[in-house]
Coordinates of C-alpha atoms in Angstrom, one line a residue:
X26 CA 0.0 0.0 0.0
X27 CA 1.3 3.4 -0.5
X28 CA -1.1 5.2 1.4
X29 CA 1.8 5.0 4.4
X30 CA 4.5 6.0 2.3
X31 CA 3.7 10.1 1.1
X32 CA 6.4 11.9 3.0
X33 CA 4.9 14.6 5.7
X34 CA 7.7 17.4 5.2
X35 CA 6.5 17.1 1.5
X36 CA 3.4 17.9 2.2
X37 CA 3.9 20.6 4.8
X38 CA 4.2 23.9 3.2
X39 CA 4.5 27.5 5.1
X40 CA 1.3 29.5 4.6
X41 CA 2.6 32.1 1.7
X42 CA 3.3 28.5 -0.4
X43 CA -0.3 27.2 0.4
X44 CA -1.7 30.5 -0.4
X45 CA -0.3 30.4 -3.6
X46 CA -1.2 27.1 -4.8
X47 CA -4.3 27.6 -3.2
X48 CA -5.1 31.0 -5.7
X49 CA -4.2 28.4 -8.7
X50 CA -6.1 25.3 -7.2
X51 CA -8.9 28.1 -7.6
X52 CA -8.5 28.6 -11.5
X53 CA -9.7 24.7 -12.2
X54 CA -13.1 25.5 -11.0
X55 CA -12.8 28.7 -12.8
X56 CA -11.9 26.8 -15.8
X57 CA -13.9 24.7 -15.9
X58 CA -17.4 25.1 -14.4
X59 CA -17.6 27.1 -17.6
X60 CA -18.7 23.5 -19.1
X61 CA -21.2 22.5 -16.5
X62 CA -23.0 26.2 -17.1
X63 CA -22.8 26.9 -20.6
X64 CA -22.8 23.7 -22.3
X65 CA -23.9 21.1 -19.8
X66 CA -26.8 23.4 -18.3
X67 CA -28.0 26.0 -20.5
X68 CA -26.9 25.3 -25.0
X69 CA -26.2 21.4 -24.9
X70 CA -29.4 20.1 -23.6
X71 CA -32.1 22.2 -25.7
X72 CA -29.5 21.9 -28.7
X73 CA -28.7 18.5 -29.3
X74 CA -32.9 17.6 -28.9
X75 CA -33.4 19.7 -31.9
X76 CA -30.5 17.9 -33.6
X77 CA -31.9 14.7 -32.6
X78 CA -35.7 16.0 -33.4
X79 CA -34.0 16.8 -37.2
X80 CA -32.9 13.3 -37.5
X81 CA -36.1 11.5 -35.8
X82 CA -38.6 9.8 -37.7
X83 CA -42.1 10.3 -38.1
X84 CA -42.7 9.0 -34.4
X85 CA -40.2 11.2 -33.1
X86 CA -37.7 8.0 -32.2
X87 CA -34.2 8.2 -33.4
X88 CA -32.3 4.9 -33.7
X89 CA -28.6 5.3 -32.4
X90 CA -27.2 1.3 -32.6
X91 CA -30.5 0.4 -33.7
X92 CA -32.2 1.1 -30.5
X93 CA -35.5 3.4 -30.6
X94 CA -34.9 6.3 -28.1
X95 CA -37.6 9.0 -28.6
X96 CA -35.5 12.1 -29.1
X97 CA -36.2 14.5 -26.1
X98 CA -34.9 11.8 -24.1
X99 CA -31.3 11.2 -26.1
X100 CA -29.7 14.0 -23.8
X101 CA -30.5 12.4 -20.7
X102 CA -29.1 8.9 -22.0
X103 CA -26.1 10.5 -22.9
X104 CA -25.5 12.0 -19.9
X105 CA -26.1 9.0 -18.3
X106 CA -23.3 7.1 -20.5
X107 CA -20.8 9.4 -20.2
X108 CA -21.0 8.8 -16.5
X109 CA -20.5 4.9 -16.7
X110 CA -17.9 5.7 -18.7
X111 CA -16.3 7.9 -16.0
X112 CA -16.8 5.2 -13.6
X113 CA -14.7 3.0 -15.6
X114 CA -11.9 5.7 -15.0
X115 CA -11.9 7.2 -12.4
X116 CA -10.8 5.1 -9.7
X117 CA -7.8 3.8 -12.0
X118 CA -6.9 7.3 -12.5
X119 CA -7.2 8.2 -8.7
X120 CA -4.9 5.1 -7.5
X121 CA -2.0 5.8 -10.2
X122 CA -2.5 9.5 -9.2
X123 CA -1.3 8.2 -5.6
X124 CA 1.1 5.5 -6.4
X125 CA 3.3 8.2 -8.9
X126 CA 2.5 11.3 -7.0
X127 CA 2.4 12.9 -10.2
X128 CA -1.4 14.5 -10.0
X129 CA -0.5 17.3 -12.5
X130 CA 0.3 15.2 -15.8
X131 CA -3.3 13.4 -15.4
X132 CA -4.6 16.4 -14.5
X133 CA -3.5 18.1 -17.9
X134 CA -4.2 15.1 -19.9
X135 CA -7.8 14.9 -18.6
X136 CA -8.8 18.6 -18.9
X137 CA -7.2 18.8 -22.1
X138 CA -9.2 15.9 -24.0
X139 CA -12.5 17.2 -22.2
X140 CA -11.6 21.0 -23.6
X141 CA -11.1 19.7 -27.2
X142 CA -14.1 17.7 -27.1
X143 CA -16.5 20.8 -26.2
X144 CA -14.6 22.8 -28.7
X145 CA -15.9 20.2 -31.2
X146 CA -19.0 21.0 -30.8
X147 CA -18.7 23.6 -32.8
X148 CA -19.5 21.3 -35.6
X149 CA -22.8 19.6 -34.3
X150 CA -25.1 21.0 -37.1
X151 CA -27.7 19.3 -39.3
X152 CA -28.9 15.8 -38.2
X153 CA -25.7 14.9 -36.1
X154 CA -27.2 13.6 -33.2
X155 CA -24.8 10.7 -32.8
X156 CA -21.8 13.4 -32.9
X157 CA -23.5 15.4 -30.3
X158 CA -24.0 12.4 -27.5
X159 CA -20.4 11.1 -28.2
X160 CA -18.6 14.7 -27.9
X161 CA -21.3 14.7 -24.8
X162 CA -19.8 11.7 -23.7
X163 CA -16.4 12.4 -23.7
X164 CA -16.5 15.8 -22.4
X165 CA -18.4 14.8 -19.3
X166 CA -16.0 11.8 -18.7
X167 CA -13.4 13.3 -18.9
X168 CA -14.3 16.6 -16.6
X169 CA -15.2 13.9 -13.8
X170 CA -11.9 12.2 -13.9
X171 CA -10.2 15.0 -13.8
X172 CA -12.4 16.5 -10.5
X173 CA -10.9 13.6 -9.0
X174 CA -7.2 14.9 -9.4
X175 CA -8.5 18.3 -8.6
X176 CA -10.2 17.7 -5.4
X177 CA -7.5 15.4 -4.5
X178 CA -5.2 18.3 -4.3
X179 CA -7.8 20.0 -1.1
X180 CA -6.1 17.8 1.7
X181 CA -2.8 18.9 0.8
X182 CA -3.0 22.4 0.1
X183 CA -5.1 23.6 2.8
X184 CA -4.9 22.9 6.9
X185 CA -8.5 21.3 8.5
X186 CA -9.8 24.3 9.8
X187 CA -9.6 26.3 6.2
X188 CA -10.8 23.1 3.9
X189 CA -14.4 25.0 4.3
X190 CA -13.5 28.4 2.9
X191 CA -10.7 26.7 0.8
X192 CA -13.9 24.6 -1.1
X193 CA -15.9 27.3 -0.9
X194 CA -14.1 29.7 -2.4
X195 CA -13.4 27.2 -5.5
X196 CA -16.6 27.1 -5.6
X197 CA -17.1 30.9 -5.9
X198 CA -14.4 31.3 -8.3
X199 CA -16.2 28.2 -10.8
X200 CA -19.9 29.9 -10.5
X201 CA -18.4 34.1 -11.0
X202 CA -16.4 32.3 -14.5
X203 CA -20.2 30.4 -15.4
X204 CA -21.8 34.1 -14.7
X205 CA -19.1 36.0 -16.9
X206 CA -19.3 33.7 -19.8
X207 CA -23.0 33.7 -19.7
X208 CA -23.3 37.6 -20.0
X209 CA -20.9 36.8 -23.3
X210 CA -23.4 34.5 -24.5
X211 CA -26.2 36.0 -23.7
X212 CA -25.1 39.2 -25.8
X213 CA -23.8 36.9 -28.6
X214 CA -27.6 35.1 -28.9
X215 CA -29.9 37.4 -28.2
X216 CA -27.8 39.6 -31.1
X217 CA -27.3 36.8 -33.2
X218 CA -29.0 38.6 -36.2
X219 CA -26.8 41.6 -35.8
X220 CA -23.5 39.6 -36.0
X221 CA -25.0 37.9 -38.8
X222 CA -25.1 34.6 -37.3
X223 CA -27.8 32.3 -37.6
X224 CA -29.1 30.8 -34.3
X225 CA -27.6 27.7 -34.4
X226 CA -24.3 29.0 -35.1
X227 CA -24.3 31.2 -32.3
X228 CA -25.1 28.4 -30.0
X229 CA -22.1 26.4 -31.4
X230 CA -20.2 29.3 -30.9
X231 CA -21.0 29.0 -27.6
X232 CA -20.3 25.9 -27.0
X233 CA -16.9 25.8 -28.7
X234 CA -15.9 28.6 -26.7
X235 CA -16.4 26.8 -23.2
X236 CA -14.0 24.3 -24.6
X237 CA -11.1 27.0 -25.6
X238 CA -12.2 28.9 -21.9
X239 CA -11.4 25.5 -20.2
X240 CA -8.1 24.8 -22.1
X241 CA -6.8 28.3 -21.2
X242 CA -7.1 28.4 -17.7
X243 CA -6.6 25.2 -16.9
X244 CA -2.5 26.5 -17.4
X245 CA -3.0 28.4 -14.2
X246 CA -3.9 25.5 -11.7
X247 CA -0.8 23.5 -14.1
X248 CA 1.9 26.2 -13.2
X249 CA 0.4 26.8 -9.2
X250 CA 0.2 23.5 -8.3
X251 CA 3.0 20.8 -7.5
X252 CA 2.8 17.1 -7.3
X253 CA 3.9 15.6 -3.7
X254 CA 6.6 13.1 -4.0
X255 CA 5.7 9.3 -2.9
X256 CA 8.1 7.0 -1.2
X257 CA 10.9 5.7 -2.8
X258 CA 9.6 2.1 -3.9
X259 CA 7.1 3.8 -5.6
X260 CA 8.7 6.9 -6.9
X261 CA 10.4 4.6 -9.2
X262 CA 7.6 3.2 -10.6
X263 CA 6.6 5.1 -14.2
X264 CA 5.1 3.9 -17.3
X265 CA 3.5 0.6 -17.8
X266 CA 4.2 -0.5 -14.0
X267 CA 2.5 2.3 -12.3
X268 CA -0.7 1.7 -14.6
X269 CA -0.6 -2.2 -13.9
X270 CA 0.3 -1.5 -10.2
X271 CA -2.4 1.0 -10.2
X272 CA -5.0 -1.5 -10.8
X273 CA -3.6 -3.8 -7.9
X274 CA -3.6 -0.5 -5.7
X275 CA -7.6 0.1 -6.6
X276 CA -8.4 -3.6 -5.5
X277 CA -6.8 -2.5 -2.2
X278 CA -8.2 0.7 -2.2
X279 CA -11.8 -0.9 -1.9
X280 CA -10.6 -3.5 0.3
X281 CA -9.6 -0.6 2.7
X282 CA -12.5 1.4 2.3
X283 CA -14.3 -1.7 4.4
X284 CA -11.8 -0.6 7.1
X285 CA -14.0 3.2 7.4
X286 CA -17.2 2.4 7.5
X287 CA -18.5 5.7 8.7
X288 CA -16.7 7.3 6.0
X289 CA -18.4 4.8 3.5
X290 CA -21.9 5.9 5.4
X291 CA -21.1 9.8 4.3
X292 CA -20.1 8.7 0.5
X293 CA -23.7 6.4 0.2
X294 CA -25.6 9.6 1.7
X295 CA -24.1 12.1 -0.5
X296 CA -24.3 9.4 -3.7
X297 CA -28.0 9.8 -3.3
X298 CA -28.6 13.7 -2.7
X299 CA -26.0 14.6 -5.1
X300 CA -27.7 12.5 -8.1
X301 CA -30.9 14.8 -7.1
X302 CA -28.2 17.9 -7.2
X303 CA -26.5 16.6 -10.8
X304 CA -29.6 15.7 -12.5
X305 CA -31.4 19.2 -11.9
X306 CA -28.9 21.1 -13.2
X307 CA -28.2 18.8 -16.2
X308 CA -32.0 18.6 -16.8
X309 CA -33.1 22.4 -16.0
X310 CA -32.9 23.6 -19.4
X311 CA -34.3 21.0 -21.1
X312 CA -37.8 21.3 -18.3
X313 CA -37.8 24.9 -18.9
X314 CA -37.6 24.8 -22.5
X315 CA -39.6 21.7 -23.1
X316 CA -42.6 21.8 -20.2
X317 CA -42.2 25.8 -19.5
X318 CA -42.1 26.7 -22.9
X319 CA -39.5 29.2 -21.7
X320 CA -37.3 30.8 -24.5
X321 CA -33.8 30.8 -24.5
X322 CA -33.0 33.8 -23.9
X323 CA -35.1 33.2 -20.6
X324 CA -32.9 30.5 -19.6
X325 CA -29.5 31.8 -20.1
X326 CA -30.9 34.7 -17.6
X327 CA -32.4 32.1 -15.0
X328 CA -29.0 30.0 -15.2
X329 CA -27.0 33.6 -14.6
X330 CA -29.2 34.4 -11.8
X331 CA -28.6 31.6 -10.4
X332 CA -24.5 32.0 -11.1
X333 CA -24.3 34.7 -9.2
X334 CA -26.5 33.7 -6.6
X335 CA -24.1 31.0 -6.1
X336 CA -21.1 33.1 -5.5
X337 CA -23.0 34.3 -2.4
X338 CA -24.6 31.5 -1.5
X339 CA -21.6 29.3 -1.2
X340 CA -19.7 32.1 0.5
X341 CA -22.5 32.6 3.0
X342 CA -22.9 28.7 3.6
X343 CA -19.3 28.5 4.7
X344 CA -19.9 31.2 7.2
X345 CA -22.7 29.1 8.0
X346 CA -21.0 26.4 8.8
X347 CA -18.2 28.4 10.6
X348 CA -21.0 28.2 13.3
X349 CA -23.4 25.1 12.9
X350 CA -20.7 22.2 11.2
X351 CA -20.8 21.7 7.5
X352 CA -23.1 18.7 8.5
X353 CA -25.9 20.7 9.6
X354 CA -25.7 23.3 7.0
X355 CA -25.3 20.6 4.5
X356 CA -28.7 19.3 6.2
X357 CA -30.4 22.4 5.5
X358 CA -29.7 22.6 2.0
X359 CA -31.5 19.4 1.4
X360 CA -34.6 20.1 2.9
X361 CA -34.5 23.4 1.0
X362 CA -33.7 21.4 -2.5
X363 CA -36.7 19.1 -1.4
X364 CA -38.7 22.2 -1.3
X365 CA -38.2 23.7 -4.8
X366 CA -38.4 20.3 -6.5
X367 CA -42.1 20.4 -5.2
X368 CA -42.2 24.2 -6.0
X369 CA -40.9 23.7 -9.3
X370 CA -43.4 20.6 -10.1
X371 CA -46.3 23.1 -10.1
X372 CA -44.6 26.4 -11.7
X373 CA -47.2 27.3 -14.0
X374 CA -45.7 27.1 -18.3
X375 CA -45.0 30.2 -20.0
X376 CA -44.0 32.1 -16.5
X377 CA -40.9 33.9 -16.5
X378 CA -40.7 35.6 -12.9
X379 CA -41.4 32.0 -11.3
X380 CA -39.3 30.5 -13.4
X381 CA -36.5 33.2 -12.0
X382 CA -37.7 32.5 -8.2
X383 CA -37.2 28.9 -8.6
X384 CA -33.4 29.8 -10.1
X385 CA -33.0 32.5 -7.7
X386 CA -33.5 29.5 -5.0
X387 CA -31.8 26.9 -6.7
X388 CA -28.9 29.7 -6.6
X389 CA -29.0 29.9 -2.8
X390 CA -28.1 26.4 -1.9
X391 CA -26.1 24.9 -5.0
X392 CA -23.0 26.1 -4.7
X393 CA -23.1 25.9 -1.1
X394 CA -24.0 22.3 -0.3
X395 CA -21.5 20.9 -2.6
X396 CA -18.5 22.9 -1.9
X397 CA -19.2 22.0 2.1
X398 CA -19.6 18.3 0.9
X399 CA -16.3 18.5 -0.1
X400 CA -14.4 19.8 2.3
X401 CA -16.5 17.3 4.2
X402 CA -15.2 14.6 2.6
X403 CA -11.6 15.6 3.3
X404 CA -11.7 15.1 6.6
X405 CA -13.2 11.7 6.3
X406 CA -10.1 10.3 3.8
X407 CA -7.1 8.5 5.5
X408 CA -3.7 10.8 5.1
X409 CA -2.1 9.8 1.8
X410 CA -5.2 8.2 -0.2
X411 CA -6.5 11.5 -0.9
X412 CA -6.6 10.9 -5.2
X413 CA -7.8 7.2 -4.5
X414 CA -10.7 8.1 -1.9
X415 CA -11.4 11.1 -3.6
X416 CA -12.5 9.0 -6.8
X417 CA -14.4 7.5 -5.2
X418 CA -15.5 10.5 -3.8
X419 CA -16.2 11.9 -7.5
X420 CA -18.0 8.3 -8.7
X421 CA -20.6 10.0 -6.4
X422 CA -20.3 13.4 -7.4
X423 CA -21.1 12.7 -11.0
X424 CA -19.8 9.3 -11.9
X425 CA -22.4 7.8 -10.2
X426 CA -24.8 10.0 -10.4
X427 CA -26.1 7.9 -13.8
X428 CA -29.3 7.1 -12.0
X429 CA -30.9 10.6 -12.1
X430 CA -30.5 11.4 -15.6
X431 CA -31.7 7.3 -15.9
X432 CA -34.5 8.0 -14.8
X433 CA -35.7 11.2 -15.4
X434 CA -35.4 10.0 -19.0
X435 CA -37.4 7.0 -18.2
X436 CA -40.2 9.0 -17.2
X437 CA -40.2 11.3 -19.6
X438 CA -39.8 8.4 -22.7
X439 CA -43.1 6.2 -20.4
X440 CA -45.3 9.6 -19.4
X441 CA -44.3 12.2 -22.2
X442 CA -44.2 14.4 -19.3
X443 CA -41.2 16.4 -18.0
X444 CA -43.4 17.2 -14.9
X445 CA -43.6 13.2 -13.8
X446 CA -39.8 13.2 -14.3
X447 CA -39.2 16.6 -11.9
X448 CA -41.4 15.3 -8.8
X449 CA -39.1 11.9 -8.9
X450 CA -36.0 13.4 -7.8
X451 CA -37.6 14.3 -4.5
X452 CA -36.8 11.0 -3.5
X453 CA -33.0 11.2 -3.8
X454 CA -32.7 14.7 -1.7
X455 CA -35.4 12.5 1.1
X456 CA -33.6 9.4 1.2
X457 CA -30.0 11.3 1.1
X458 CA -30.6 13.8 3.8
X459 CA -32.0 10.8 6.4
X460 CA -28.5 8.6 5.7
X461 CA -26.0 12.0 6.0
X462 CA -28.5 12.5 9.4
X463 CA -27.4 9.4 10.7
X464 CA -23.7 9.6 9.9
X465 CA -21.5 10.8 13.3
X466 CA -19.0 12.7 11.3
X467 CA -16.9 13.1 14.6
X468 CA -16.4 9.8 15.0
X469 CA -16.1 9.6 11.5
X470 CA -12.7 11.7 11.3
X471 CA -11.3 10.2 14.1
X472 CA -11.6 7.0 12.7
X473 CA -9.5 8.5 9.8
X474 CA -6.9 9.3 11.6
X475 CA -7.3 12.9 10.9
X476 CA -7.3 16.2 13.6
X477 CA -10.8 16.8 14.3
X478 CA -11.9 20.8 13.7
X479 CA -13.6 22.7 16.0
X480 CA -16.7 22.8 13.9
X481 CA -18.3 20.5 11.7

């Protein structure tokens, strides 16, 4: 195992060093979340439907491998494959991230082939719906896996009593980037006509651009951030070895994830409520365009609103849990997220200003309850696993979070209604916040071996 064999002084830094490469561990989520707002949330969704609508026949079925998927549901299914392809990766990627040490190289490798793939969406036009879902698919695998390195990098970069601010200004940093791009696309499509664009092209415009957006920030995070040296059996180890070691490593990974129960407790809680989290966002656009018969113009507002709503909201829910524990203010968001599911089941179609309360609320808690479920998480992870547990960590952030989109799809394919589909992802936000409720995350980071903070 190598868990025992990361070096302490090489992770120990004075606080000017950990200040700085926590400023660049910021610029990931600032390159990235551009992605999960423009193209995952707001163009991708709405888009690739009509693509798929283009291509279906005269039932509205298209038939990708033979197999009759009606077309409003192809989005869904794709998002739902690209995450069983991340879970293929991820925990590979995670253990050979801790047996090398080297975080970085996977890091680049993985942002790099998910930026390229969004940028090639620029050329998703006509009936090329099965270009759209495997761009889709690649993209979205390849921003979970590299999450994992990313969040990997929290333990080591920040002391226990700053993970909370540390995750929660990441997130802060992700959702003012989605908020800035968005006002650039929402000039560039609502004035399509005046740059003599047609629609379309101005959506894959939009689209491409996240991907260049990611590319180029992502060399911030890449020159901030160091990799932390391993011990000397494994240091040695490159290549072909680390990748066939890395698979032996994983086995043992999940063999000694039996050995933390409580911290396996936390990760089946937050699998559940964050599949409720995932699937709303990925699915927003597609109820308000679809059900709402909102515009898309209206849409890229609500998603802004609710983009910089977020910046405050995670903020204030770190101050929050400065004085109630990330568990209880993690609590609170759930019941909230319970709330506007039902809220959002009977928002009346063609209503703007509701539309923009439900966004405003959905902007309150996002950012909030996932940042301080990460820097929850980080307490909970035995000292030099941090990439391994923390893919397993993403598997429920997104790469298990396949059920959601599953079956909110489902639904809608069975019921032809997008309202049926909404009301079922009360049940993941119910079910997750009575498992976290049970979970003593005291006990929990104590059994980790880790310092326990004053708060959480």
């Amino acid at each position: 195992m190598t868990a025992d064999t990361t070096e302490p002084e090489e992770c120990a830094t004075g606080p000017a060093e950990r200040r700085r490469e926590q400023r660049g561990w910021y610029f990931y989520d600032f390159a990235c979340s551009v992605y999960s707002t423009s193209v995952l949330t707001v163009f991708l969704g709405p888009y690739l439907t009509s693509v798929a609508r283009a291509a279906a026949d005269a039932e509205g079925f298209v038939h990708p491998l033979g197999v009759p998927v009606r077309a409003g549901s192809l989005f869904a299914y794709a998002v739902s494959a690209s995450i069983v392809v991340a879970v293929l990766a991820m925990p590979l990627v995670g253990a050979v991230a801790d047996r090398t040490g080297r975080k970085k190289p996977l890091l680049a490798a993985s942002a790099y082939l998910g930026a390229t793939a969004t940028a090639g969406m620029f050329f998703l036009a006509g009936e090329r719906y099965l270009l759209g879902a495997f761009l889709l698919i690649v993209a979205n695998a390849s921003l979970s896996v590299s999450m994992v390195l990313y969040n990997a990098y929290l333990p080591q970069i920040a002391e226990p009593d700053e993970r909370d601010a540390v995750s929660s200004r990441g997130w802060a940093f992700g959702y003012t980037s989605g908020a800035l791009v968005l006002v650039l696309n929402l000039v560039l499509y609502s004035g399509h006509d005046s740059f003599g664009l047609t629609e379309g092209e101005a959506v894959r415009i939009c689209l491409a651009s996240a991907g260049v957006w990611w590319g180029a920030f992502t060399l911030v995070p890449l020159r901030r951030l160091r990799d932390r040296r391993t011990g000397p059996e494994e240091g040695g180890r490159t290549g072909g070895g680390a990748v066939g070691s890395g698979w032996g490593q994983l086995r043992a990974t999940l063999k000694d994830m039996r050995r933390h129960p409580l911290t396996l407790s936390f990760l089946l809680a937050y699998l559940i409520y964050n599949d409720g989290v995932q699937t709303v966002i990925s699915q927003a656009s597609i109820y308000g365009s679809e059900e709402l018969g909102l515009d898309q113009t209206t849409l890229i507002t609500a998603v802004l609103l609710v983009q910089v709503l977020a910046v405050a909201g995670a903020l204030g829910m770190g101050r929050l849990a400065r004085s109630y524990g990330a568990k209880r203010t993690i609590l609170g968001s759930l019941a909230v997220w319970t709330l506007i599911l039902a809220a959002g089941y009977f928002l009346p179609a063609g209503s703007p200003v509701f539309f923009y309360c439900l966004a405003a609320a959905i902007g309150l808690v996002l950012g909030g309850s996932q940042a301080l479920s990460r820097s929850l998480f980080s307490h909970l992870v035995p000292r030099g696993k941090e990439a391994e547990y923390f893919s397993a960590y993403e598997m429920s952030d997104r790469g298990l979070s396949w059920l959601g989109p599953l079956v909110f799809g489902l639904a809608y394919q069975l019921t032809g209604s997008y309202r049926d589909a909404i009301i079922s992802l009360v049940i993941f936000f119910a079910v997750g916040f009575a498992l976290l409720a049970r979970v003593p995350v005291r006990r929990a980071v104590e059994a980790a071996g880790n310092p326990i903070p004053e708060r959480i």
